Amino acid sequence: MKEDNYFQKVYELTRKIPQGRVTTYGIIATYLELGSARMVGWALNKSFSSDFSVPAHRVVNRKGELTGRNHFPAPDMMQKLLEAEGIKVVDNTVVDFEDVLWYP
DNA sequence: TAGTTGACGACGG
DNA sequence: TCCGTCGCCAACT
């Protein structure tokens, strides 16, 4: 079990996302120099199997859409978690996306 | 060992 | 402006 691989870096950065804020796969990929946003999605997918403490619901695509909700235990879990933090979600998309967007 | 998949992003028509 | 295609790179089968 390597703790210093890029998967762990994604988890660590995701945990740093403040409550009530969101970020995108592309931002994480660029910040960690992963080379591809798909790697971030893959890492977060695996995060459910390795570490449930990763707030993956705060990571969306560049449009602000909750594309990852289908990979949660419940499809509406992601939206409920975001709304619980004060983020408005309509039609699986974050309202005022740029306003709540967080940069590392 | 090689091919396919995948929670995306950028670019072109 | 919207839709389709290509590229990214590691994990899985």
PDB file of C-alpha atoms (C1' of nucleotides) in Angstrom:
ATOM      1  CA  MET A   1       0.000   0.000   0.000  1.00  0.00           C
ATOM      2  CA  LYS A   2       1.723   3.067  -1.243  1.00  0.00           C
ATOM      3  CA  GLU A   3       0.617   6.300   0.366  1.00  0.00           C
ATOM      4  CA  ASP A   4       2.520   8.580  -1.943  1.00  0.00           C
ATOM      5  CA  ASN A   5       1.002   7.656  -5.255  1.00  0.00           C
ATOM      6  CA  TYR A   6      -1.021  10.126  -7.218  1.00  0.00           C
ATOM      7  CA  PHE A   7      -4.247   8.577  -6.032  1.00  0.00           C
ATOM      8  CA  GLN A   8      -3.416   9.613  -2.491  1.00  0.00           C
ATOM      9  CA  LYS A   9      -2.564  13.078  -3.727  1.00  0.00           C
ATOM     10  CA  VAL A  10      -6.035  13.385  -5.182  1.00  0.00           C
ATOM     11  CA  TYR A  11      -7.584  12.228  -1.934  1.00  0.00           C
ATOM     12  CA  GLU A  12      -5.500  14.643   0.088  1.00  0.00           C
ATOM     13  CA  LEU A  13      -6.305  17.597  -2.127  1.00  0.00           C
ATOM     14  CA  THR A  14      -9.982  16.702  -2.151  1.00  0.00           C
ATOM     15  CA  ARG A  15     -10.061  16.685   1.629  1.00  0.00           C
ATOM     16  CA  LYS A  16      -8.696  20.230   1.591  1.00  0.00           C
ATOM     17  CA  ILE A  17     -11.723  21.521  -0.256  1.00  0.00           C
ATOM     18  CA  PRO A  18     -13.528  23.850   2.180  1.00  0.00           C
ATOM     19  CA  GLN A  19     -17.105  23.115   3.126  1.00  0.00           C
ATOM     20  CA  GLY A  20     -19.509  24.910   0.845  1.00  0.00           C
ATOM     21  CA  ARG A  21     -17.037  24.946  -2.032  1.00  0.00           C
ATOM     22  CA  VAL A  22     -16.459  22.724  -5.031  1.00  0.00           C
ATOM     23  CA  THR A  23     -13.686  22.168  -7.541  1.00  0.00           C
ATOM     24  CA  THR A  24     -13.315  20.443 -10.871  1.00  0.00           C
ATOM     25  CA  TYR A  25     -11.492  17.404 -12.175  1.00  0.00           C
ATOM     26  CA  GLY A  26      -9.506  19.589 -14.522  1.00  0.00           C
ATOM     27  CA  ILE A  27      -8.300  21.872 -11.727  1.00  0.00           C
ATOM     28  CA  ILE A  28      -7.131  18.924  -9.677  1.00  0.00           C
ATOM     29  CA  ALA A  29      -5.490  17.308 -12.678  1.00  0.00           C
ATOM     30  CA  THR A  30      -3.661  20.507 -13.550  1.00  0.00           C
ATOM     31  CA  TYR A  31      -2.630  21.223  -9.959  1.00  0.00           C
ATOM     32  CA  LEU A  32      -1.271  17.722  -9.407  1.00  0.00           C
ATOM     33  CA  GLU A  33       0.123  17.585 -12.944  1.00  0.00           C
ATOM     34  CA  LEU A  34      -1.663  14.336 -13.637  1.00  0.00           C
ATOM     35  CA  GLY A  35      -1.877  15.118 -17.321  1.00  0.00           C
ATOM     36  CA  SER A  36      -5.471  14.041 -17.624  1.00  0.00           C
ATOM     37  CA  ALA A  37      -8.679  14.887 -15.795  1.00  0.00           C
ATOM     38  CA  ARG A  38      -9.831  11.314 -16.317  1.00  0.00           C
ATOM     39  CA  MET A  39      -7.214  10.194 -13.821  1.00  0.00           C
ATOM     40  CA  VAL A  40      -8.920  12.299 -11.161  1.00  0.00           C
ATOM     41  CA  GLY A  41     -12.243  10.682 -11.847  1.00  0.00           C
ATOM     42  CA  TRP A  42     -10.648   7.289 -11.698  1.00  0.00           C
ATOM     43  CA  ALA A  43      -8.940   8.064  -8.406  1.00  0.00           C
ATOM     44  CA  LEU A  44     -12.144   9.306  -6.824  1.00  0.00           C
ATOM     45  CA  ASN A  45     -13.952   6.240  -8.069  1.00  0.00           C
ATOM     46  CA  LYS A  46     -11.454   4.070  -6.278  1.00  0.00           C
ATOM     47  CA  SER A  47     -11.684   6.326  -3.234  1.00  0.00           C
ATOM     48  CA  PHE A  48     -14.998   4.702  -2.370  1.00  0.00           C
ATOM     49  CA  SER A  49     -13.238   1.392  -2.025  1.00  0.00           C
ATOM     50  CA  SER A  50     -10.239   2.671  -0.136  1.00  0.00           C
ATOM     51  CA  ASP A  51     -11.309   5.742   1.808  1.00  0.00           C
ATOM     52  CA  PHE A  52     -14.837   6.971   2.453  1.00  0.00           C
ATOM     53  CA  SER A  53     -13.591  10.136   4.135  1.00  0.00           C
ATOM     54  CA  VAL A  54     -12.841  11.727   0.783  1.00  0.00           C
ATOM     55  CA  PRO A  55     -15.508  14.340   0.023  1.00  0.00           C
ATOM     56  CA  ALA A  56     -15.776  13.339  -3.602  1.00  0.00           C
ATOM     57  CA  HIS A  57     -19.140  15.093  -3.840  1.00  0.00           C
ATOM     58  CA  ARG A  58     -17.258  18.393  -3.919  1.00  0.00           C
ATOM     59  CA  VAL A  59     -15.619  17.481  -7.216  1.00  0.00           C
ATOM     60  CA  VAL A  60     -17.569  18.104 -10.403  1.00  0.00           C
ATOM     61  CA  ASN A  61     -16.747  18.512 -14.059  1.00  0.00           C
ATOM     62  CA  ARG A  62     -15.892  21.825 -15.640  1.00  0.00           C
ATOM     63  CA  LYS A  63     -19.551  22.616 -16.301  1.00  0.00           C
ATOM     64  CA  GLY A  64     -20.475  22.166 -12.657  1.00  0.00           C
ATOM     65  CA  GLU A  65     -22.448  19.054 -13.414  1.00  0.00           C
ATOM     66  CA  LEU A  66     -22.564  16.238 -10.850  1.00  0.00           C
ATOM     67  CA  THR A  67     -21.399  13.634 -13.303  1.00  0.00           C
ATOM     68  CA  GLY A  68     -20.086  11.451 -10.543  1.00  0.00           C
ATOM     69  CA  ARG A  69     -23.384  11.048  -8.705  1.00  0.00           C
ATOM     70  CA  ASN A  70     -24.099   7.770 -10.469  1.00  0.00           C
ATOM     71  CA  HIS A  71     -21.119   6.259  -8.708  1.00  0.00           C
ATOM     72  CA  PHE A  72     -22.355   7.124  -5.242  1.00  0.00           C
ATOM     73  CA  PRO A  73     -24.279   4.585  -3.167  1.00  0.00           C
ATOM     74  CA  ALA A  74     -27.369   6.691  -3.887  1.00  0.00           C
ATOM     75  CA  PRO A  75     -27.724   8.899  -6.991  1.00  0.00           C
ATOM     76  CA  ASP A  76     -29.140  11.787  -4.960  1.00  0.00           C
ATOM     77  CA  MET A  77     -26.578  11.481  -2.189  1.00  0.00           C
ATOM     78  CA  MET A  78     -24.155  13.818  -3.919  1.00  0.00           C
ATOM     79  CA  GLN A  79     -26.768  16.543  -4.334  1.00  0.00           C
ATOM     80  CA  LYS A  80     -27.985  16.240  -0.765  1.00  0.00           C
ATOM     81  CA  LEU A  81     -24.472  16.502   0.613  1.00  0.00           C
ATOM     82  CA  LEU A  82     -23.825  19.641  -1.413  1.00  0.00           C
ATOM     83  CA  GLU A  83     -27.116  21.238  -0.438  1.00  0.00           C
ATOM     84  CA  ALA A  84     -26.348  20.430   3.201  1.00  0.00           C
ATOM     85  CA  GLU A  85     -23.225  22.564   2.792  1.00  0.00           C
ATOM     86  CA  GLY A  86     -25.128  25.471   1.317  1.00  0.00           C
ATOM     87  CA  ILE A  87     -24.489  24.722  -2.324  1.00  0.00           C
ATOM     88  CA  LYS A  88     -27.551  24.945  -4.533  1.00  0.00           C
ATOM     89  CA  VAL A  89     -27.964  22.143  -7.029  1.00  0.00           C
ATOM     90  CA  VAL A  90     -30.529  22.232  -9.811  1.00  0.00           C
ATOM     91  CA  ASP A  91     -30.849  19.547 -12.437  1.00  0.00           C
ATOM     92  CA  ASN A  92     -27.613  17.905 -11.280  1.00  0.00           C
ATOM     93  CA  THR A  93     -25.734  21.144 -11.856  1.00  0.00           C
ATOM     94  CA  VAL A  94     -24.190  23.469  -9.261  1.00  0.00           C
ATOM     95  CA  VAL A  95     -25.902  26.878  -9.186  1.00  0.00           C
ATOM     96  CA  ASP A  96     -23.501  29.851  -9.165  1.00  0.00           C
ATOM     97  CA  PHE A  97     -20.796  27.363 -10.002  1.00  0.00           C
ATOM     98  CA  GLU A  98     -18.064  29.946 -10.533  1.00  0.00           C
ATOM     99  CA  ASP A  99     -18.980  31.583  -7.240  1.00  0.00           C
ATOM    100  CA  VAL A 100     -18.375  28.469  -5.144  1.00  0.00           C
ATOM    101  CA  LEU A 101     -15.495  27.201  -7.234  1.00  0.00           C
ATOM    102  CA  TRP A 102     -12.377  26.592  -5.141  1.00  0.00           C
ATOM    103  CA  TYR A 103      -8.795  26.653  -6.360  1.00  0.00           C
ATOM    104  CA  PRO A 104      -5.973  24.834  -4.512  1.00  0.00           C
TER     105      PRO A 104
ATOM    106  C1'  DT B   1       1.066  -9.377 -22.544  1.00  0.00           C
ATOM    107  C1'  DA B   2      -2.245  -6.677 -24.966  1.00  0.00           C
ATOM    108  C1'  DG B   3      -6.616  -4.488 -25.398  1.00  0.00           C
ATOM    109  C1'  DT B   4     -10.387  -2.012 -23.210  1.00  0.00           C
ATOM    110  C1'  DT B   5     -12.306   1.091 -19.966  1.00  0.00           C
ATOM    111  C1'  DG B   6     -13.141   5.400 -17.560  1.00  0.00           C
ATOM    112  C1'  DA B   7     -16.611  10.419 -12.192  1.00  0.00           C
ATOM    113  C1'  DC B   8     -13.046  14.682 -18.374  1.00  0.00           C
ATOM    114  C1'  DG B   9     -11.266  18.432 -21.266  1.00  0.00           C
ATOM    115  C1'  DA B  10     -10.095  20.771 -25.446  1.00  0.00           C
ATOM    116  C1'  DC B  11     -10.743  21.464 -30.182  1.00  0.00           C
ATOM    117  C1'  DG B  12     -12.964  21.430 -34.794  1.00  0.00           C
ATOM    118  C1'  DG B  13     -16.945  21.375 -37.913  1.00  0.00           C
TER     119       DG B  13
ATOM    120  C1'  DT C   1     -23.912  27.752 -30.116  1.00  0.00           C
ATOM    121  C1'  DC C   2     -24.214  22.769 -30.078  1.00  0.00           C
ATOM    122  C1'  DC C   3     -22.542  18.165 -31.206  1.00  0.00           C
ATOM    123  C1'  DG C   4     -18.997  14.856 -32.310  1.00  0.00           C
ATOM    124  C1'  DT C   5     -14.153  13.245 -32.039  1.00  0.00           C
ATOM    125  C1'  DC C   6      -9.563  12.759 -30.171  1.00  0.00           C
ATOM    126  C1'  DG C   7      -6.152  12.584 -26.432  1.00  0.00           C
ATOM    127  C1'  DC C   8      -4.749  11.791 -21.774  1.00  0.00           C
ATOM    128  C1'  DC C   9      -2.667   7.546 -18.722  1.00  0.00           C
ATOM    129  C1'  DA C  10      -3.268   4.059 -15.134  1.00  0.00           C
ATOM    130  C1'  DA C  11      -6.091   0.071 -13.665  1.00  0.00           C
ATOM    131  C1'  DC C  12      -8.661  -3.839 -14.850  1.00  0.00           C
ATOM    132  C1'  DT C  13      -9.887  -8.168 -17.541  1.00  0.00           C
TER     133       DT C  13
END
